[in-house]
mmCIF file with all atom_site columns, C-alpha atoms in Angstrom:
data_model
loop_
_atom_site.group_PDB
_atom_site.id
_atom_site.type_symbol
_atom_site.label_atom_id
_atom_site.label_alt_id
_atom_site.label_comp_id
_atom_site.label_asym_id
_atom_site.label_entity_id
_atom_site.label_seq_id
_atom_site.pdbx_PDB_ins_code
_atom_site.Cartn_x
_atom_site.Cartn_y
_atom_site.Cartn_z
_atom_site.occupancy
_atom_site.B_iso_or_equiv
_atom_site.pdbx_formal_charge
_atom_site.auth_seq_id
_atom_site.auth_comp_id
_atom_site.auth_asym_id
_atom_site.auth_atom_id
_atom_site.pdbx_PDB_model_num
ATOM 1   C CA . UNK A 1 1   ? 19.196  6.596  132.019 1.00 0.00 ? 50  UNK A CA 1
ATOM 2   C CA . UNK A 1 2   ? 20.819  8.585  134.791 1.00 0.00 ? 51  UNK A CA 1
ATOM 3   C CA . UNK A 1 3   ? 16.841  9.126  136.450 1.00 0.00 ? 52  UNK A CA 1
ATOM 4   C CA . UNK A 1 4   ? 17.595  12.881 135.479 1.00 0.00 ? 53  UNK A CA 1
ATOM 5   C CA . UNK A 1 5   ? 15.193  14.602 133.591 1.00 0.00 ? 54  UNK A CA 1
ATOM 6   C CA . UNK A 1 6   ? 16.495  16.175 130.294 1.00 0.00 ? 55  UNK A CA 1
ATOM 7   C CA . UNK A 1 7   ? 15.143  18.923 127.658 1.00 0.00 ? 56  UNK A CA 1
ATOM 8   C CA . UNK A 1 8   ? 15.426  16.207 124.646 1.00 0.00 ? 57  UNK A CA 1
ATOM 9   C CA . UNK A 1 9   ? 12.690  14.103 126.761 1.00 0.00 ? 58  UNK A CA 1
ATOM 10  C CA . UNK A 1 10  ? 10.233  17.243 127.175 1.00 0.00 ? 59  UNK A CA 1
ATOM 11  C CA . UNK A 1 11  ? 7.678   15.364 125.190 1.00 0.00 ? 60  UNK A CA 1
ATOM 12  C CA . UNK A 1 12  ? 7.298   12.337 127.676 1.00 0.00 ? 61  UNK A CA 1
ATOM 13  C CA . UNK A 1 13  ? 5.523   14.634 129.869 1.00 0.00 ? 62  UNK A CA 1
ATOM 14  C CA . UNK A 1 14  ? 3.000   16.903 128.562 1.00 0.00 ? 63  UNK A CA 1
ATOM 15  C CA . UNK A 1 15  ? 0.393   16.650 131.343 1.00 0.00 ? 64  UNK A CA 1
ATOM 16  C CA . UNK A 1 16  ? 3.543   18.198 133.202 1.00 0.00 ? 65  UNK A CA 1
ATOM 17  C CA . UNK A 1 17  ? 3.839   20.874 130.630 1.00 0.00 ? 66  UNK A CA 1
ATOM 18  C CA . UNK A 1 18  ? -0.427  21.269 130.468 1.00 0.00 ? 67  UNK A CA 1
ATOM 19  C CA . UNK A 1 19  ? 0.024   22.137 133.992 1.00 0.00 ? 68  UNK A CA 1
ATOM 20  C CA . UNK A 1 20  ? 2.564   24.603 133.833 1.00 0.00 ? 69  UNK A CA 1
ATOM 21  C CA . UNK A 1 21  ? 0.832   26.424 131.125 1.00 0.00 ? 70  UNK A CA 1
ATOM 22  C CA . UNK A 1 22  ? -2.885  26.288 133.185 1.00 0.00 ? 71  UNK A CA 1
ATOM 23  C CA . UNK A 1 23  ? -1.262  27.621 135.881 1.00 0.00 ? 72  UNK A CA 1
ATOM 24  C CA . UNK A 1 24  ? 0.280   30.485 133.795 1.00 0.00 ? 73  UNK A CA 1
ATOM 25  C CA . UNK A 1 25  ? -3.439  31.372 132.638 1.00 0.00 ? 74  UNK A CA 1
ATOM 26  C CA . UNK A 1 26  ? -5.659  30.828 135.974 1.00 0.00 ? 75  UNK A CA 1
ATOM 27  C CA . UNK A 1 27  ? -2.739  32.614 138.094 1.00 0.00 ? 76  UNK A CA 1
ATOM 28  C CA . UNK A 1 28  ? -2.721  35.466 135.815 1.00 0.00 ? 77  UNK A CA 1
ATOM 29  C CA . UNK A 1 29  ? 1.480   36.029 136.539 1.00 0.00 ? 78  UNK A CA 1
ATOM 30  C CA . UNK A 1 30  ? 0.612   39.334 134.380 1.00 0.00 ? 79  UNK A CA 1
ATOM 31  C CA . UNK A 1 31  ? -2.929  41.036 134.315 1.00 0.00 ? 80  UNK A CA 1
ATOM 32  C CA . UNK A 1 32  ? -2.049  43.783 131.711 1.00 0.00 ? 81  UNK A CA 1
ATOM 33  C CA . UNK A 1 33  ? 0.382   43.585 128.946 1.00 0.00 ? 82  UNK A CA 1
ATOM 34  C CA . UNK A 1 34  ? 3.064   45.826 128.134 1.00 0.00 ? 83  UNK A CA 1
ATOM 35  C CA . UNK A 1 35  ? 1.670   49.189 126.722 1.00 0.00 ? 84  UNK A CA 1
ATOM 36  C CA . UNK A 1 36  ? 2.251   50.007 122.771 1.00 0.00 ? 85  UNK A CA 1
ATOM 37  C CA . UNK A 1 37  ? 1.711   52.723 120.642 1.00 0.00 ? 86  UNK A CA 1
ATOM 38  C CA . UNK A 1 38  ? -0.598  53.032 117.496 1.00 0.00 ? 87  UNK A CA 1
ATOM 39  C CA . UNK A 1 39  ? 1.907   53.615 114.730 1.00 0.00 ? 88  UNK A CA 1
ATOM 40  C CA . UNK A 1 40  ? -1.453  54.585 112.329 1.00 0.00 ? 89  UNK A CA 1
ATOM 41  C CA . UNK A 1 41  ? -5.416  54.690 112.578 1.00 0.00 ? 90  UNK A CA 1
ATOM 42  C CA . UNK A 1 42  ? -6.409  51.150 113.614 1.00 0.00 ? 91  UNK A CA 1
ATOM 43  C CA . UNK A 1 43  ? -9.983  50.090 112.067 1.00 0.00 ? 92  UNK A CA 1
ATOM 44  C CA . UNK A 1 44  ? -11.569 47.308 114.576 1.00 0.00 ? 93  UNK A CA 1
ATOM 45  C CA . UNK A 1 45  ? -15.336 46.395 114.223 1.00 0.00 ? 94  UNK A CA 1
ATOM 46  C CA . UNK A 1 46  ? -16.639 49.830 113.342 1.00 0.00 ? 95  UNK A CA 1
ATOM 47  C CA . UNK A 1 47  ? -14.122 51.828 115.798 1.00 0.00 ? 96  UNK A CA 1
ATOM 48  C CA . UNK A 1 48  ? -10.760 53.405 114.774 1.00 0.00 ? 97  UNK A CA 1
ATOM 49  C CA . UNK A 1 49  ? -7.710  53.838 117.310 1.00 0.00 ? 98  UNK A CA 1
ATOM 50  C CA . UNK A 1 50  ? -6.043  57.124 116.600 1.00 0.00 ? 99  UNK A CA 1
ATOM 51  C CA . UNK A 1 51  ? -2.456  57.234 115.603 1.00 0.00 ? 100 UNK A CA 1
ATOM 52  C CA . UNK A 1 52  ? -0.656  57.091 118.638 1.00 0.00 ? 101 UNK A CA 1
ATOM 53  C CA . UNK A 1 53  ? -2.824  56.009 121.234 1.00 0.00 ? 102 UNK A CA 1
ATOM 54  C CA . UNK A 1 54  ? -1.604  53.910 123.825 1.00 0.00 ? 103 UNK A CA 1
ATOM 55  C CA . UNK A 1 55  ? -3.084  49.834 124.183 1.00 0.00 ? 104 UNK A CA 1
ATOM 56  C CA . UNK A 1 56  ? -2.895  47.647 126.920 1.00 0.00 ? 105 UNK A CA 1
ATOM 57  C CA . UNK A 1 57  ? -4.707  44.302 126.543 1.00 0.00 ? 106 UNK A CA 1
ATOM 58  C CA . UNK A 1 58  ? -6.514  42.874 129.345 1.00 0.00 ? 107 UNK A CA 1
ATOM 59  C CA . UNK A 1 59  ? -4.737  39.067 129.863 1.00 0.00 ? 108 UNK A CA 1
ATOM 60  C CA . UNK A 1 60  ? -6.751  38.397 132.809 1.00 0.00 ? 109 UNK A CA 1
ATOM 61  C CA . UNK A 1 61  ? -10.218 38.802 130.768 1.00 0.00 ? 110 UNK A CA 1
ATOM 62  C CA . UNK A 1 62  ? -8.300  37.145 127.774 1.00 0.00 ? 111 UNK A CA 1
ATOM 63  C CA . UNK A 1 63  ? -7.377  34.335 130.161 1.00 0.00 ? 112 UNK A CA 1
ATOM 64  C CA . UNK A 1 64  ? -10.834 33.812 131.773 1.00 0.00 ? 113 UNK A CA 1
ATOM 65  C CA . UNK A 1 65  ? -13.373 34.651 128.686 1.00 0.00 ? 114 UNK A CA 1
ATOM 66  C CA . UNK A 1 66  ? -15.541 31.798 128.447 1.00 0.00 ? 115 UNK A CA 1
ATOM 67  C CA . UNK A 1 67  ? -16.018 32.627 124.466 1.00 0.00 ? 116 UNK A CA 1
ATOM 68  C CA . UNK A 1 68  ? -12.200 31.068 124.491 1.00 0.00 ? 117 UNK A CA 1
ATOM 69  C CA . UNK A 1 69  ? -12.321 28.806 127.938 1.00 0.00 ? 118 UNK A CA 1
ATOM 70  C CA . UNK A 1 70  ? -14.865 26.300 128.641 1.00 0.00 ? 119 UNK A CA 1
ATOM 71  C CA . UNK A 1 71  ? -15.468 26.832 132.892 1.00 0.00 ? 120 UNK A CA 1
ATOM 72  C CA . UNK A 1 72  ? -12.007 29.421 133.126 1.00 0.00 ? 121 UNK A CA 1
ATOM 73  C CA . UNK A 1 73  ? -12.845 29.378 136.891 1.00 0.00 ? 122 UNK A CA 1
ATOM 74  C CA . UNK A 1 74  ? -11.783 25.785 136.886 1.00 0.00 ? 123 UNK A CA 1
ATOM 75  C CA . UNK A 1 75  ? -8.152  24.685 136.934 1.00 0.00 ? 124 UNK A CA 1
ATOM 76  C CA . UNK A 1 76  ? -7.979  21.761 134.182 1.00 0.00 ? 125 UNK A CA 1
ATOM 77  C CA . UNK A 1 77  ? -4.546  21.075 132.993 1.00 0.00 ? 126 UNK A CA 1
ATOM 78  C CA . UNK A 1 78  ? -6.166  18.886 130.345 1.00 0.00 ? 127 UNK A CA 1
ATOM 79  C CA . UNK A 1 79  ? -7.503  21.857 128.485 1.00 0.00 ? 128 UNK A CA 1
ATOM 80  C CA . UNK A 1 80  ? -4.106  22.549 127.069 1.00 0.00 ? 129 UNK A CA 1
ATOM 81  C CA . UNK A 1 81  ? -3.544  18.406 125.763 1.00 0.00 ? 130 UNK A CA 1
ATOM 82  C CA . UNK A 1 82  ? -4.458  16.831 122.748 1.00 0.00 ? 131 UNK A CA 1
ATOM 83  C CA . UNK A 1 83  ? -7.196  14.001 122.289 1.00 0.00 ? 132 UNK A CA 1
ATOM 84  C CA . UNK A 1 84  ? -6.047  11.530 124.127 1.00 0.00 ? 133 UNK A CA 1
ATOM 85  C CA . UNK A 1 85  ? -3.440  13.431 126.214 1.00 0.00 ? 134 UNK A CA 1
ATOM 86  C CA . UNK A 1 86  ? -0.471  12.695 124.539 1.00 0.00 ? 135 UNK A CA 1
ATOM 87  C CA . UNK A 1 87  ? 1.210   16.090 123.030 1.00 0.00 ? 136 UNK A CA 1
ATOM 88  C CA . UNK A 1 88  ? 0.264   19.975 124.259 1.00 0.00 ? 137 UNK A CA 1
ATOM 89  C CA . UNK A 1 89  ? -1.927  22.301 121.733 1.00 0.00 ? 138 UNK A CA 1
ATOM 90  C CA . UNK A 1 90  ? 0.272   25.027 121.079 1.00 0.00 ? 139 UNK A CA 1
ATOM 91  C CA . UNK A 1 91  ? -0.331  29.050 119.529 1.00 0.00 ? 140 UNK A CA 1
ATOM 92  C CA . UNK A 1 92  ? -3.666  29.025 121.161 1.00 0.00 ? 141 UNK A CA 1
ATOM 93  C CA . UNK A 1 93  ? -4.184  32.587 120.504 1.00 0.00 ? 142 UNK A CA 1
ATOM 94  C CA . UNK A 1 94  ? -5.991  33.403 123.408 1.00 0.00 ? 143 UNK A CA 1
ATOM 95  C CA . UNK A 1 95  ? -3.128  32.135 126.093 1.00 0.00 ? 144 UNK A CA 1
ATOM 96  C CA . UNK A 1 96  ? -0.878  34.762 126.114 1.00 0.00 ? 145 UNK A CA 1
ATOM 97  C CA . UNK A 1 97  ? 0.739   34.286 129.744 1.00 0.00 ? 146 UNK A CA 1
ATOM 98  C CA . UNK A 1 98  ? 3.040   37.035 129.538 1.00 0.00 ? 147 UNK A CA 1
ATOM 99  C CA . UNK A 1 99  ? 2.152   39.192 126.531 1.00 0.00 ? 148 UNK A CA 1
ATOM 100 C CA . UNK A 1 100 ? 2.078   39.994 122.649 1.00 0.00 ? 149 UNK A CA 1
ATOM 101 C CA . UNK A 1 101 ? 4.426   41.212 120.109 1.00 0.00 ? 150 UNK A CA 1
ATOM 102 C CA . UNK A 1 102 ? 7.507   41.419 118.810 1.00 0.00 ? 151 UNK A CA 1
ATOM 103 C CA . UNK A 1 103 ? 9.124   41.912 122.504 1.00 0.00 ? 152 UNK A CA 1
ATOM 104 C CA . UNK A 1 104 ? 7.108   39.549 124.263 1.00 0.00 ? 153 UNK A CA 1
ATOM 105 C CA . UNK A 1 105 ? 8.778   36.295 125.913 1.00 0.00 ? 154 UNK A CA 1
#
């Protein structure tokens, strides 16, 4: 009413959101996530992790894997919309701008 925009009103604009969040992945804001510790043996695809070896993830290959991103060398806000462009796809598990976990933001 007052031309100001407001939080409530968030879904009006979700090309303005898609944007924001394709930024997040083809600027990379954080190449590596936040090291953690194996708490046990970790079994993945024929290959164990020791109990307490340190992982870091890779976000920048995460973010620009063409398994999970049609052309990642291309900015296109539209990835992150809907059919149609009308509401954002959310818990895309392979956008993880800032990192995994429990502590993550």
């Amino acid at each position: 009413q007052d031309g100001r925009a407001r939080y409530e009103e968030r879904h009006k604009i979700p090309y303005t959101f898609a944007v924001l969040m394709e930024a997040q992945r083809f600027g990379n804001i954080v190449t590596l996530s936040g090291t953690r510790k194996a708490n046990q043996d970790i079994h993945i695809n024929g290959y164990v992790i020791p109990k307490g070896s340190e992982i870091t993830a890779n976000l920048w290959a995460l973010h620009n894997d063409p398994a999970y991103w049609d052309h990642p060398e291309e900015f296109r806000p539209e990835r992150f919309l809907t059919e149609g462009d009308t509401k954002i796809v959310k818990n895309l598990p392979s956008f993880v701008p800032f990192s995994i976990g429990m502590y993550s933001i």
